[in-house]
PDB file of C-alpha atoms in Angstrom:
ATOM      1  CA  UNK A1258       7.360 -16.148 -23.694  1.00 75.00           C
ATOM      2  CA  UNK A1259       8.097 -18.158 -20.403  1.00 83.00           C
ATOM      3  CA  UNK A1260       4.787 -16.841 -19.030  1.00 82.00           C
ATOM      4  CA  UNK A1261       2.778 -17.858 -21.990  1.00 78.00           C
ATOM      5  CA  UNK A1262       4.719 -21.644 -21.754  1.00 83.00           C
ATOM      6  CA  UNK A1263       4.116 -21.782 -17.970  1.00 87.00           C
ATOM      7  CA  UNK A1264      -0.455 -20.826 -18.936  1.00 80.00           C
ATOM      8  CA  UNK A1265       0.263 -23.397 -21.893  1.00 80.00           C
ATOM      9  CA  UNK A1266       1.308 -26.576 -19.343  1.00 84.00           C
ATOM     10  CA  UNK A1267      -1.308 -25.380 -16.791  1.00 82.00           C
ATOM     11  CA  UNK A1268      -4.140 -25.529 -19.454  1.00 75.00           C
ATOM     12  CA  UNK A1269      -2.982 -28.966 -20.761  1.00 79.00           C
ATOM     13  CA  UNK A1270      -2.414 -30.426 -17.172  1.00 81.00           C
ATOM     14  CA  UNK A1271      -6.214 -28.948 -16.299  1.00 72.00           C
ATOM     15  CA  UNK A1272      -7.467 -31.311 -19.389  1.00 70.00           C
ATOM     16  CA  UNK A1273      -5.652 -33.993 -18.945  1.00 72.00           C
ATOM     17  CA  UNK A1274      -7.170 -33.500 -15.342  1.00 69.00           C
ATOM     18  CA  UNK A1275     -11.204 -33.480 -16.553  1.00 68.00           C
ATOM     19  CA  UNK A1276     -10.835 -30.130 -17.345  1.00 65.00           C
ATOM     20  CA  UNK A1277     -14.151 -28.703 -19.025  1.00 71.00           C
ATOM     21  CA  UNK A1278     -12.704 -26.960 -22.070  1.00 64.00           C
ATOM     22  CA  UNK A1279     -16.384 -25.810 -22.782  1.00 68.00           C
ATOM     23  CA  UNK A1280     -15.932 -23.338 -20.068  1.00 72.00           C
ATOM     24  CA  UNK A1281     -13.133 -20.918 -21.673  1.00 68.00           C
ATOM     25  CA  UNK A1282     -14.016 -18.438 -23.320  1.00 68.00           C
ATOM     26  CA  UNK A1283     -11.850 -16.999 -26.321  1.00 62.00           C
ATOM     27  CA  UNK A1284     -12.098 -13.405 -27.243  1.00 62.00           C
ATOM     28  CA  UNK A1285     -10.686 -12.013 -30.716  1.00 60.00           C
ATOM     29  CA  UNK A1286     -11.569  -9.290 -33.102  1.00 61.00           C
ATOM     30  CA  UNK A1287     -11.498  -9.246 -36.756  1.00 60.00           C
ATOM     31  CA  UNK A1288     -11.506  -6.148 -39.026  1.00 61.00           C
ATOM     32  CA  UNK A1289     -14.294  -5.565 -42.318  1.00 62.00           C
ATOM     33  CA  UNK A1290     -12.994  -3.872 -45.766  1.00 68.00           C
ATOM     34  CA  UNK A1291     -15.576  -1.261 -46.647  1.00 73.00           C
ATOM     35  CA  UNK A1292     -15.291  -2.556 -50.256  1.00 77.00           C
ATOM     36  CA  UNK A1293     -16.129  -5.646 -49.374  1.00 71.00           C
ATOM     37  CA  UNK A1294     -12.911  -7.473 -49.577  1.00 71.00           C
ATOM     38  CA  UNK A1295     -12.645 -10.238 -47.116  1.00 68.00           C
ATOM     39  CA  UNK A1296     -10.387 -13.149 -46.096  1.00 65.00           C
ATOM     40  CA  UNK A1297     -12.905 -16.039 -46.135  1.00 63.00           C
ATOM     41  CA  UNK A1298     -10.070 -17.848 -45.063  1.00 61.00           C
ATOM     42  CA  UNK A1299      -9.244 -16.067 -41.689  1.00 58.00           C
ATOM     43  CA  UNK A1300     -11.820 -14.877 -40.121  1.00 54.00           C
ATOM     44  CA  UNK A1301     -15.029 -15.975 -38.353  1.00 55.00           C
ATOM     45  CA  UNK A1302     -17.944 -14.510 -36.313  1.00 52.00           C
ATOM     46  CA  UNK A1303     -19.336 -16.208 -33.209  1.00 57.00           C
ATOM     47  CA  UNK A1304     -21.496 -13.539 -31.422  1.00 61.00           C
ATOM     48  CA  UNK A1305     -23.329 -10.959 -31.422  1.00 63.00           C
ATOM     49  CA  UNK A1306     -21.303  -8.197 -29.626  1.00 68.00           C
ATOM     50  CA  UNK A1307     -20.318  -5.334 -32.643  1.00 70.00           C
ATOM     51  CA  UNK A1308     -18.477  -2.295 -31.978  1.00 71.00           C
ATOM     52  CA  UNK A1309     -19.415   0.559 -34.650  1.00 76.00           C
ATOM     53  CA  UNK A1310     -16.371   2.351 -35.070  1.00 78.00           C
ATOM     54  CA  UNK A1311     -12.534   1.716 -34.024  1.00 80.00           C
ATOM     55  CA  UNK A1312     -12.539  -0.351 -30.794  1.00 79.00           C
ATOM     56  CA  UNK A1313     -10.689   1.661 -27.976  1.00 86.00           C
ATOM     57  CA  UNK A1314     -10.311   0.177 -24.341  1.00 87.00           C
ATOM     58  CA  UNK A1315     -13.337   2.563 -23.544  1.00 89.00           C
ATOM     59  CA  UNK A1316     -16.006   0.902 -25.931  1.00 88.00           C
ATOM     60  CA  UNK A1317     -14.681  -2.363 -25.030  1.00 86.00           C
ATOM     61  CA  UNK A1318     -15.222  -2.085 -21.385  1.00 90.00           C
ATOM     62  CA  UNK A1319     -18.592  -0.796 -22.322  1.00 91.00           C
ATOM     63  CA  UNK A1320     -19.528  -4.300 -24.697  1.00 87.00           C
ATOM     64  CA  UNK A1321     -18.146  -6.280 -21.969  1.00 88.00           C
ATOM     65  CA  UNK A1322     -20.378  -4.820 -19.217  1.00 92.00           C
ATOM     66  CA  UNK A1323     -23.065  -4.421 -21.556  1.00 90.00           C
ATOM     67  CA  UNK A1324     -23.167  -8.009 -23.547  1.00 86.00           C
ATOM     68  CA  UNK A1325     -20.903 -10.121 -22.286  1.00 84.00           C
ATOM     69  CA  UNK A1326     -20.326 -10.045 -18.596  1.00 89.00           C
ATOM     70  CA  UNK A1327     -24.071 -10.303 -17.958  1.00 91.00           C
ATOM     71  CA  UNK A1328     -24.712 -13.020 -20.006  1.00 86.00           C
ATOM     72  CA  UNK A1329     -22.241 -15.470 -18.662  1.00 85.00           C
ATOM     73  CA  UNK A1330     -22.849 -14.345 -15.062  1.00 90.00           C
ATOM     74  CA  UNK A1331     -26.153 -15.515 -15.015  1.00 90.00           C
ATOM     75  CA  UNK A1332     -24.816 -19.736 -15.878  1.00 87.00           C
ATOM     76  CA  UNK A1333     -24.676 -21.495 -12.774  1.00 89.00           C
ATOM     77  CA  UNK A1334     -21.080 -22.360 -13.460  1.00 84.00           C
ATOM     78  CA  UNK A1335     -19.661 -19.393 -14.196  1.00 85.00           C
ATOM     79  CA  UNK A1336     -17.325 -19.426 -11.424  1.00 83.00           C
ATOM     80  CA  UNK A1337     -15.559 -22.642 -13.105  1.00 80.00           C
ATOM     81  CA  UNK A1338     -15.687 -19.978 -16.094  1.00 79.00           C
ATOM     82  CA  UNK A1339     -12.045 -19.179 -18.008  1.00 75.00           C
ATOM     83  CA  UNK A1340     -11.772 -15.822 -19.872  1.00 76.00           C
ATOM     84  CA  UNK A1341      -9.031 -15.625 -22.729  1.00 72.00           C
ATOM     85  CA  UNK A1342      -7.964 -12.662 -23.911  1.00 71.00           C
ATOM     86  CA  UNK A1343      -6.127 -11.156 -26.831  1.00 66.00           C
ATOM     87  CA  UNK A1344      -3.254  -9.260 -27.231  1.00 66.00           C
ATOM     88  CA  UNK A1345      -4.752  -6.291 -29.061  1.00 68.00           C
ATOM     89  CA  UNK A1346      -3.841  -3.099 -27.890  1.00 68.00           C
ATOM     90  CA  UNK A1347      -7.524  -1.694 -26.675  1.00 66.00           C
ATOM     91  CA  UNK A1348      -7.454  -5.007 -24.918  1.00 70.00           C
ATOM     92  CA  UNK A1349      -4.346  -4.694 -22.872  1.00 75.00           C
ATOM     93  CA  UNK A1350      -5.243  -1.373 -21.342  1.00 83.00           C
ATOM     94  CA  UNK A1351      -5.653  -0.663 -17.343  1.00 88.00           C
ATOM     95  CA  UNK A1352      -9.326  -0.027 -17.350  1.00 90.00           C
ATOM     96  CA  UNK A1353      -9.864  -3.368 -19.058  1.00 86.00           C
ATOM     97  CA  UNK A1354      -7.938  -5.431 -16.906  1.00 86.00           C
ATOM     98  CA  UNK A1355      -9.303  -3.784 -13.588  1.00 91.00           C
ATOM     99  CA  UNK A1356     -12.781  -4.962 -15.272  1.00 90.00           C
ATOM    100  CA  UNK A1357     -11.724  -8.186 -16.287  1.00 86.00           C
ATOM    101  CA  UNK A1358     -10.033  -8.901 -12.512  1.00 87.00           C
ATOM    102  CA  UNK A1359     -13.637  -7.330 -11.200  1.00 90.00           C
ATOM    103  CA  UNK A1360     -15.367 -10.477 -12.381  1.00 86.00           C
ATOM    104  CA  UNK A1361     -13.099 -13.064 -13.455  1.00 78.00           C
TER     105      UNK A1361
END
């Protein structure tokens, strides 16, 4: 919790600094019913990166080299880029971090 305070005060001290919030880059996942239930209330899509199956840290690495990564590397400002990941299991595995450290 103290780590997540400490990133919380950095963030707001790098706006209240000029900081380009347009830059950071928020990554979450949302689940689909088969019967076509939804949540209308609680979920949201905002790209075009779709796992077919159950996401494991092995597919994940694979949409982030393949759709993501790529993308964004190719903005002149991606080094003033900010990456913001979930907790989600998959998510929090070595492999991904390794990646994410790789380029971010």
């Amino acid at each position: 919790m103290e780590q997540l305070l400490e990133f919380a005060n950095d963030v707001v001290s790098r706006i209240d600094n000029s900081f380009d919030v347009l830059k950071v880059w928020f990554r979450d996942g949302a689940h689909f019913h088969l019967n076509g239930y939804d949540n209308k209330q609680n979920w949201c899509l905002q790209g075009a990166a779709f796992v077919d199956g159950t996401v494991t840290s092995k597919r994940y690495c694979v949409v982030l080299s393949n759709n993501f990564i790529p993308v964004i590397q190719s903005d002149p400002e991606f080094d003033l880029m900010w990456f913001i990941e979930v907790g989600a299991g998959p998510h929090r595995i070595s492999n991904v971090f390794a990646l994410l450290e790789e380029h971010f």
